[in-house]
Amino acid sequence: QVQLVESGGGLVQAGGSMRLSCTASGRTVTLTDRNMGWFRQAPGKEREFVAALTSVSIPYYADSVKGRFTISRDNGKNTVYLQMNSLKPEDTATYYCAADYGAIRYMGDYFMPTSYAFWGQGTQVTVSS
């Protein structure tokens, strides 16, 4: 069973920065050549796409975070990151890391939660105004 573990969430003031990390635990799984995604879900709202990194490290971002968030991968640490700058109160949500295991075929697939086979438990990010 593949398990993803997110870390790095917490409380930050508006305008601040935070970096989320996603690693794999359980059986040996490499994230280095996987399509990876970050999603978030605020209370009472649906889970929404934040950012994705393709298997060849092409990034995609939601319009709401473009220019403020950066998704990256450290192959040596088998870890995917989400660097979040200029945070806004509307960024407050639980953030989830997700890994694709072969379902993604088209560009639109990266933005759909249903395209990702494995998920972490989530990490809470709260941005105060």
CSV table of N, CA and C in Angstrom, one decimal:
chain,number,residue,atom,x,y,z
A,1,GLN,N,0.8,-1.2,0.0
A,1,GLN,CA,0.0,0.0,0.0
A,1,GLN,C,0.9,1.2,0.0
A,2,VAL,N,0.6,2.1,-0.9
A,2,VAL,CA,1.4,3.4,-1.0
A,2,VAL,C,0.8,4.4,-0.1
A,3,GLN,N,1.6,5.0,0.7
A,3,GLN,CA,1.1,6.0,1.6
A,3,GLN,C,1.9,7.3,1.4
A,4,LEU,N,1.2,8.4,1.2
A,4,LEU,CA,1.8,9.7,1.1
A,4,LEU,C,1.6,10.4,2.4
A,5,VAL,N,2.6,11.1,2.8
A,5,VAL,CA,2.6,11.9,4.0
A,5,VAL,C,3.0,13.3,3.7
A,6,GLU,N,2.0,14.2,4.1
A,6,GLU,CA,2.3,15.6,3.9
A,6,GLU,C,2.8,16.2,5.2
A,7,SER,N,3.5,17.3,5.1
A,7,SER,CA,4.0,18.0,6.3
A,7,SER,C,4.2,19.4,5.9
A,8,GLY,N,4.3,20.3,7.0
A,8,GLY,CA,4.7,21.7,6.7
A,8,GLY,C,3.5,22.7,6.9
A,9,GLY,N,2.3,22.2,7.2
A,9,GLY,CA,1.2,23.1,7.4
A,9,GLY,C,1.3,23.8,8.7
A,10,GLY,N,0.4,24.7,8.9
A,10,GLY,CA,0.3,25.5,10.1
A,10,GLY,C,-0.4,26.8,9.9
A,11,LEU,N,-0.1,27.7,10.8
A,11,LEU,CA,-0.7,29.0,10.8
A,11,LEU,C,0.3,30.1,10.4
A,12,VAL,N,-0.2,30.9,9.5
A,12,VAL,CA,0.7,32.0,8.9
A,12,VAL,C,-0.1,33.2,8.7
A,13,GLN,N,0.5,34.4,8.8
A,13,GLN,CA,-0.2,35.6,8.5
A,13,GLN,C,-0.3,35.9,7.0
A,14,ALA,N,-1.3,36.6,6.6
A,14,ALA,CA,-1.4,37.0,5.2
A,14,ALA,C,-0.2,37.7,4.7
A,15,GLY,N,0.3,37.3,3.5
A,15,GLY,CA,1.5,37.8,3.0
A,15,GLY,C,2.7,36.9,3.3
A,16,GLY,N,2.5,36.0,4.2
A,16,GLY,CA,3.6,35.1,4.5
A,16,GLY,C,3.8,34.0,3.6
A,17,SER,N,4.8,33.1,3.9
A,17,SER,CA,5.1,32.0,3.1
A,17,SER,C,5.1,30.7,3.9
A,18,MET,N,5.0,29.6,3.2
A,18,MET,CA,5.0,28.3,3.8
A,18,MET,C,5.4,27.3,2.8
A,19,ARG,N,6.1,26.2,3.2
A,19,ARG,CA,6.4,25.1,2.2
A,19,ARG,C,5.9,23.8,2.7
A,20,LEU,N,5.1,23.2,1.9
A,20,LEU,CA,4.6,21.9,2.2
A,20,LEU,C,5.5,20.8,1.5
A,21,SER,N,5.6,19.7,2.2
A,21,SER,CA,6.3,18.5,1.7
A,21,SER,C,5.5,17.3,1.6
A,22,CYS,N,5.8,16.5,0.6
A,22,CYS,CA,5.1,15.2,0.4
A,22,CYS,C,6.1,14.1,0.2
A,23,THR,N,6.1,13.1,1.0
A,23,THR,CA,7.0,12.0,0.9
A,23,THR,C,6.1,10.7,0.8
A,24,ALA,N,6.8,9.6,0.4
A,24,ALA,CA,6.1,8.3,0.3
A,24,ALA,C,6.6,7.4,1.4
A,25,SER,N,5.7,6.7,2.1
A,25,SER,CA,6.1,5.7,3.1
A,25,SER,C,5.5,4.4,2.7
A,26,GLY,N,5.8,3.4,3.5
A,26,GLY,CA,5.3,2.1,3.2
A,26,GLY,C,6.2,1.4,2.3
A,27,ARG,N,5.7,0.6,1.3
A,27,ARG,CA,6.6,-0.1,0.4
A,27,ARG,C,7.4,0.9,-0.5
A,28,THR,N,8.5,0.5,-0.9
A,28,THR,CA,9.4,1.4,-1.6
A,28,THR,C,8.7,2.0,-2.9
A,29,VAL,N,8.5,3.2,-2.9
A,29,VAL,CA,7.8,3.9,-4.0
A,29,VAL,C,8.6,5.1,-4.4
A,30,THR,N,8.9,5.3,-5.6
A,30,THR,CA,9.5,6.5,-6.1
A,30,THR,C,8.5,7.5,-6.6
A,31,LEU,N,8.7,8.7,-6.1
A,31,LEU,CA,7.9,9.8,-6.6
A,31,LEU,C,8.6,10.5,-7.7
A,32,THR,N,9.8,10.1,-8.1
A,32,THR,CA,10.6,10.9,-9.0
A,32,THR,C,10.1,10.9,-10.4
A,33,ASP,N,9.4,9.9,-10.8
A,33,ASP,CA,9.0,9.9,-12.2
A,33,ASP,C,7.5,9.7,-12.3
A,34,ARG,N,6.8,10.2,-11.2
A,34,ARG,CA,5.3,10.1,-11.2
A,34,ARG,C,4.7,11.5,-11.5
A,35,ASN,N,3.5,11.5,-12.0
A,35,ASN,CA,2.7,12.7,-12.1
A,35,ASN,C,2.2,12.9,-10.7
A,36,MET,N,2.5,14.1,-10.1
A,36,MET,CA,2.1,14.4,-8.8
A,36,MET,C,1.2,15.6,-8.7
A,37,GLY,N,0.3,15.7,-7.8
A,37,GLY,CA,-0.6,16.8,-7.7
A,37,GLY,C,-0.7,17.3,-6.2
A,38,TRP,N,-1.1,18.6,-6.1
A,38,TRP,CA,-1.5,19.1,-4.8
A,38,TRP,C,-2.9,19.7,-5.0
A,39,PHE,N,-3.8,19.3,-4.1
A,39,PHE,CA,-5.2,19.8,-4.1
A,39,PHE,C,-5.4,20.4,-2.7
A,40,ARG,N,-6.5,21.1,-2.6
A,40,ARG,CA,-6.9,21.6,-1.3
A,40,ARG,C,-8.4,21.6,-1.2
A,41,GLN,N,-8.9,21.6,0.1
A,41,GLN,CA,-10.3,21.5,0.3
A,41,GLN,C,-10.6,22.4,1.6
A,42,ALA,N,-11.4,23.4,1.4
A,42,ALA,CA,-11.9,24.2,2.5
A,42,ALA,C,-13.2,23.7,3.0
A,43,PRO,N,-13.5,24.0,4.3
A,43,PRO,CA,-14.8,23.5,4.8
A,43,PRO,C,-16.0,23.9,4.0
A,44,GLY,N,-16.8,22.9,3.7
A,44,GLY,CA,-18.0,23.2,2.9
A,44,GLY,C,-17.8,23.3,1.4
A,45,LYS,N,-16.6,23.1,1.0
A,45,LYS,CA,-16.3,23.2,-0.5
A,45,LYS,C,-15.7,21.9,-1.0
A,46,GLU,N,-15.7,21.8,-2.3
A,46,GLU,CA,-15.2,20.7,-3.0
A,46,GLU,C,-13.7,20.8,-3.0
A,47,ARG,N,-13.1,19.6,-3.2
A,47,ARG,CA,-11.6,19.6,-3.3
A,47,ARG,C,-11.2,20.2,-4.7
A,48,GLU,N,-10.3,21.1,-4.6
A,48,GLU,CA,-9.9,21.8,-5.9
A,48,GLU,C,-8.4,21.6,-6.2
A,49,PHE,N,-8.1,21.7,-7.5
A,49,PHE,CA,-6.8,21.6,-8.0
A,49,PHE,C,-6.0,22.8,-7.6
A,50,VAL,N,-4.7,22.6,-7.2
A,50,VAL,CA,-3.8,23.6,-6.8
A,50,VAL,C,-2.6,23.7,-7.8
A,51,ALA,N,-1.9,22.5,-7.9
A,51,ALA,CA,-0.8,22.4,-8.8
A,51,ALA,C,-0.5,21.0,-9.1
A,52,ALA,N,0.2,20.8,-10.2
A,52,ALA,CA,0.6,19.4,-10.6
A,52,ALA,C,2.0,19.5,-11.2
A,53,LEU,N,2.7,18.4,-11.1
A,53,LEU,CA,4.0,18.3,-11.7
A,53,LEU,C,4.1,17.0,-12.5
A,54,THR,N,4.3,17.1,-13.8
A,54,THR,CA,4.3,15.9,-14.6
A,54,THR,C,5.5,15.0,-14.4
A,55,SER,N,5.4,13.8,-14.9
A,55,SER,CA,6.5,12.9,-14.7
A,55,SER,C,7.9,13.4,-15.3
A,56,VAL,N,7.8,14.4,-16.2
A,56,VAL,CA,9.0,15.0,-16.8
A,56,VAL,C,9.1,16.5,-16.2
A,57,SER,N,8.5,16.7,-15.1
A,57,SER,CA,8.6,17.9,-14.3
A,57,SER,C,8.1,19.2,-15.0
A,58,ILE,N,7.1,19.1,-15.8
A,58,ILE,CA,6.4,20.3,-16.3
A,58,ILE,C,5.3,20.6,-15.2
A,59,PRO,N,5.3,21.9,-14.8
A,59,PRO,CA,4.3,22.3,-13.7
A,59,PRO,C,3.1,22.9,-14.3
A,60,TYR,N,2.0,22.6,-13.6
A,60,TYR,CA,0.7,23.3,-14.0
A,60,TYR,C,0.2,23.9,-12.7
A,61,TYR,N,-0.5,25.0,-12.8
A,61,TYR,CA,-1.1,25.7,-11.6
A,61,TYR,C,-2.5,26.2,-11.9
A,62,ALA,N,-3.2,26.2,-10.8
A,62,ALA,CA,-4.5,26.8,-10.8
A,62,ALA,C,-4.3,28.3,-11.0
A,63,ASP,N,-5.3,29.0,-11.7
A,63,ASP,CA,-5.1,30.4,-11.9
A,63,ASP,C,-5.0,31.2,-10.5
A,64,SER,N,-5.7,30.7,-9.5
A,64,SER,CA,-5.8,31.4,-8.2
A,64,SER,C,-4.4,31.4,-7.5
A,65,VAL,N,-3.5,30.5,-7.9
A,65,VAL,CA,-2.2,30.4,-7.2
A,65,VAL,C,-1.0,30.7,-8.1
A,66,LYS,N,-1.3,30.9,-9.4
A,66,LYS,CA,-0.2,31.1,-10.4
A,66,LYS,C,0.6,32.4,-10.0
A,67,GLY,N,1.9,32.3,-10.0
A,67,GLY,CA,2.7,33.4,-9.6
A,67,GLY,C,3.0,33.5,-8.2
A,68,ARG,N,2.3,32.7,-7.3
A,68,ARG,CA,2.5,32.7,-5.9
A,68,ARG,C,3.0,31.3,-5.4
A,69,PHE,N,2.6,30.3,-6.0
A,69,PHE,CA,2.9,28.9,-5.6
A,69,PHE,C,3.9,28.3,-6.6
A,70,THR,N,4.8,27.4,-6.1
A,70,THR,CA,5.7,26.7,-6.9
A,70,THR,C,5.7,25.2,-6.5
A,71,ILE,N,5.5,24.3,-7.4
A,71,ILE,CA,5.6,22.9,-7.2
A,71,ILE,C,7.0,22.4,-7.7
A,72,SER,N,7.6,21.6,-6.9
A,72,SER,CA,8.9,21.1,-7.3
A,72,SER,C,9.1,19.7,-6.7
A,73,ARG,N,10.2,19.1,-7.2
A,73,ARG,CA,10.5,17.7,-6.8
A,73,ARG,C,12.0,17.6,-6.5
A,74,ASP,N,12.3,16.9,-5.4
A,74,ASP,CA,13.7,16.6,-5.0
A,74,ASP,C,13.9,15.1,-5.2
A,75,ASN,N,14.5,14.7,-6.3
A,75,ASN,CA,14.6,13.3,-6.6
A,75,ASN,C,15.5,12.6,-5.5
A,76,GLY,N,16.5,13.2,-5.0
A,76,GLY,CA,17.3,12.6,-4.0
A,76,GLY,C,16.6,12.3,-2.7
A,77,LYS,N,15.6,13.1,-2.4
A,77,LYS,CA,14.9,12.9,-1.2
A,77,LYS,C,13.5,12.3,-1.4
A,78,ASN,N,13.2,12.0,-2.7
A,78,ASN,CA,11.9,11.4,-3.0
A,78,ASN,C,10.8,12.2,-2.4
A,79,THR,N,10.8,13.5,-2.6
A,79,THR,CA,9.9,14.4,-2.0
A,79,THR,C,9.4,15.4,-3.0
A,80,VAL,N,8.1,15.7,-2.9
A,80,VAL,CA,7.5,16.8,-3.7
A,80,VAL,C,7.2,17.9,-2.8
A,81,TYR,N,7.4,19.2,-3.3
A,81,TYR,CA,7.2,20.3,-2.4
A,81,TYR,C,6.1,21.2,-3.1
A,82,LEU,N,5.5,22.0,-2.2
A,82,LEU,CA,4.7,23.1,-2.7
A,82,LEU,C,5.1,24.3,-1.9
A,83,GLN,N,5.8,25.2,-2.6
A,83,GLN,CA,6.2,26.5,-1.9
A,83,GLN,C,5.1,27.5,-2.2
A,84,MET,N,4.6,28.1,-1.1
A,84,MET,CA,3.5,29.0,-1.1
A,84,MET,C,4.0,30.4,-0.6
A,85,ASN,N,3.9,31.3,-1.5
A,85,ASN,CA,4.3,32.7,-1.1
A,85,ASN,C,3.1,33.6,-1.2
A,86,SER,N,3.2,34.8,-0.6
A,86,SER,CA,2.1,35.8,-0.7
A,86,SER,C,0.8,35.2,-0.3
A,87,LEU,N,0.7,34.4,0.8
A,87,LEU,CA,-0.5,33.7,1.1
A,87,LEU,C,-1.6,34.7,1.5
A,88,LYS,N,-2.8,34.2,1.1
A,88,LYS,CA,-4.0,35.0,1.4
A,88,LYS,C,-5.0,34.2,2.3
A,89,PRO,N,-5.9,34.9,3.0
A,89,PRO,CA,-6.8,34.1,3.8
A,89,PRO,C,-7.6,33.1,3.0
A,90,GLU,N,-7.9,33.4,1.7
A,90,GLU,CA,-8.6,32.4,0.9
A,90,GLU,C,-7.8,31.2,0.6
A,91,ASP,N,-6.6,31.2,0.9
A,91,ASP,CA,-5.8,29.9,0.7
A,91,ASP,C,-5.9,29.0,1.9
A,92,THR,N,-6.6,29.4,2.9
A,92,THR,CA,-6.9,28.5,4.0
A,92,THR,C,-7.7,27.3,3.6
A,93,ALA,N,-7.1,26.1,3.9
A,93,ALA,CA,-7.7,24.8,3.5
A,93,ALA,C,-6.8,23.7,4.0
A,94,THR,N,-7.3,22.5,3.9
A,94,THR,CA,-6.5,21.3,4.1
A,94,THR,C,-5.9,21.0,2.7
A,95,TYR,N,-4.6,20.8,2.7
A,95,TYR,CA,-3.9,20.6,1.5
A,95,TYR,C,-3.5,19.1,1.4
A,96,TYR,N,-3.7,18.5,0.2
A,96,TYR,CA,-3.5,17.1,0.0
A,96,TYR,C,-2.5,16.9,-1.1
A,97,CYS,N,-1.6,15.9,-0.9
A,97,CYS,CA,-0.7,15.5,-2.0
A,97,CYS,C,-1.3,14.2,-2.6
A,98,ALA,N,-1.1,14.1,-3.9
A,98,ALA,CA,-1.7,13.0,-4.6
A,98,ALA,C,-0.7,12.5,-5.7
A,99,ALA,N,-0.7,11.2,-5.9
A,99,ALA,CA,0.2,10.5,-6.9
A,99,ALA,C,-0.6,9.8,-7.9
A,100,ASP,N,-0.2,9.9,-9.2
A,100,ASP,CA,-0.9,9.2,-10.3
A,100,ASP,C,-0.1,7.9,-10.5
A,101,TYR,N,-0.9,6.9,-10.8
A,101,TYR,CA,-0.3,5.6,-11.1
A,101,TYR,C,-0.8,5.1,-12.5
A,102,GLY,N,-0.7,6.0,-13.4
A,102,GLY,CA,-1.0,5.5,-14.8
A,102,GLY,C,-2.3,6.0,-15.4
A,103,ALA,N,-3.1,6.7,-14.6
A,103,ALA,CA,-4.5,7.0,-15.1
A,103,ALA,C,-4.4,8.3,-16.0
A,104,ILE,N,-3.4,9.2,-15.8
A,104,ILE,CA,-3.4,10.4,-16.5
A,104,ILE,C,-2.9,10.2,-17.9
A,105,ARG,N,-3.7,10.7,-18.8
A,105,ARG,CA,-3.4,10.5,-20.3
A,105,ARG,C,-3.4,11.9,-21.0
A,106,TYR,N,-4.3,12.8,-20.5
A,106,TYR,CA,-4.4,14.1,-21.2
A,106,TYR,C,-4.2,15.2,-20.3
A,107,MET,N,-4.0,16.4,-20.8
A,107,MET,CA,-3.7,17.5,-20.0
A,107,MET,C,-4.8,17.8,-18.9
A,108,GLY,N,-6.0,17.7,-19.3
A,108,GLY,CA,-7.1,17.9,-18.4
A,108,GLY,C,-7.1,17.0,-17.3
A,109,ASP,N,-6.5,15.8,-17.4
A,109,ASP,CA,-6.5,14.8,-16.3
A,109,ASP,C,-5.8,15.3,-15.1
A,110,TYR,N,-4.8,16.2,-15.3
A,110,TYR,CA,-4.0,16.6,-14.2
A,110,TYR,C,-4.8,17.4,-13.2
A,111,PHE,N,-5.9,18.0,-13.6
A,111,PHE,CA,-6.7,18.9,-12.8
A,111,PHE,C,-7.8,18.2,-12.0
A,112,MET,N,-8.0,16.9,-12.3
A,112,MET,CA,-9.1,16.1,-11.7
A,112,MET,C,-8.7,15.3,-10.6
A,113,PRO,N,-9.3,15.4,-9.4
A,113,PRO,CA,-8.9,14.5,-8.3
A,113,PRO,C,-9.0,13.1,-8.6
A,114,THR,N,-10.0,12.7,-9.4
A,114,THR,CA,-10.2,11.3,-9.7
A,114,THR,C,-9.1,10.7,-10.5
A,115,SER,N,-8.2,11.5,-11.1
A,115,SER,CA,-7.1,10.9,-11.9
A,115,SER,C,-6.0,10.4,-11.0
A,116,TYR,N,-6.0,10.7,-9.7
A,116,TYR,CA,-4.9,10.3,-8.8
A,116,TYR,C,-5.3,9.1,-8.0
A,117,ALA,N,-4.4,8.1,-7.9
A,117,ALA,CA,-4.7,6.9,-7.2
A,117,ALA,C,-4.4,6.9,-5.7
A,118,PHE,N,-3.4,7.7,-5.3
A,118,PHE,CA,-3.0,7.7,-3.9
A,118,PHE,C,-3.0,9.1,-3.4
A,119,TRP,N,-3.4,9.2,-2.1
A,119,TRP,CA,-3.5,10.4,-1.4
A,119,TRP,C,-2.9,10.4,0.0
A,120,GLY,N,-2.5,11.6,0.4
A,120,GLY,CA,-2.1,11.7,1.8
A,120,GLY,C,-3.3,12.1,2.6
A,121,GLN,N,-3.0,12.2,3.9
A,121,GLN,CA,-4.1,12.5,4.9
A,121,GLN,C,-4.4,14.0,4.9
A,122,GLY,N,-3.5,14.8,4.4
A,122,GLY,CA,-3.7,16.2,4.4
A,122,GLY,C,-3.0,16.9,5.5
A,123,THR,N,-2.7,18.2,5.2
A,123,THR,CA,-2.1,19.1,6.2
A,123,THR,C,-2.8,20.4,6.2
A,124,GLN,N,-3.2,20.9,7.4
A,124,GLN,CA,-4.0,22.1,7.4
A,124,GLN,C,-3.1,23.4,7.3
A,125,VAL,N,-3.6,24.2,6.4
A,125,VAL,CA,-2.9,25.6,6.2
A,125,VAL,C,-4.0,26.6,6.6
A,126,THR,N,-3.6,27.5,7.5
A,126,THR,CA,-4.5,28.5,7.9
A,126,THR,C,-3.8,29.9,7.8
A,127,VAL,N,-4.4,30.8,7.0
A,127,VAL,CA,-3.8,32.1,6.8
A,127,VAL,C,-4.7,33.1,7.5
A,128,SER,N,-4.1,33.8,8.4
A,128,SER,CA,-4.9,34.8,9.1
A,128,SER,C,-4.7,36.2,8.5
A,129,SER,N,-5.8,37.0,8.6
A,129,SER,CA,-5.8,38.3,7.9
A,129,SER,C,-5.3,39.4,8.9
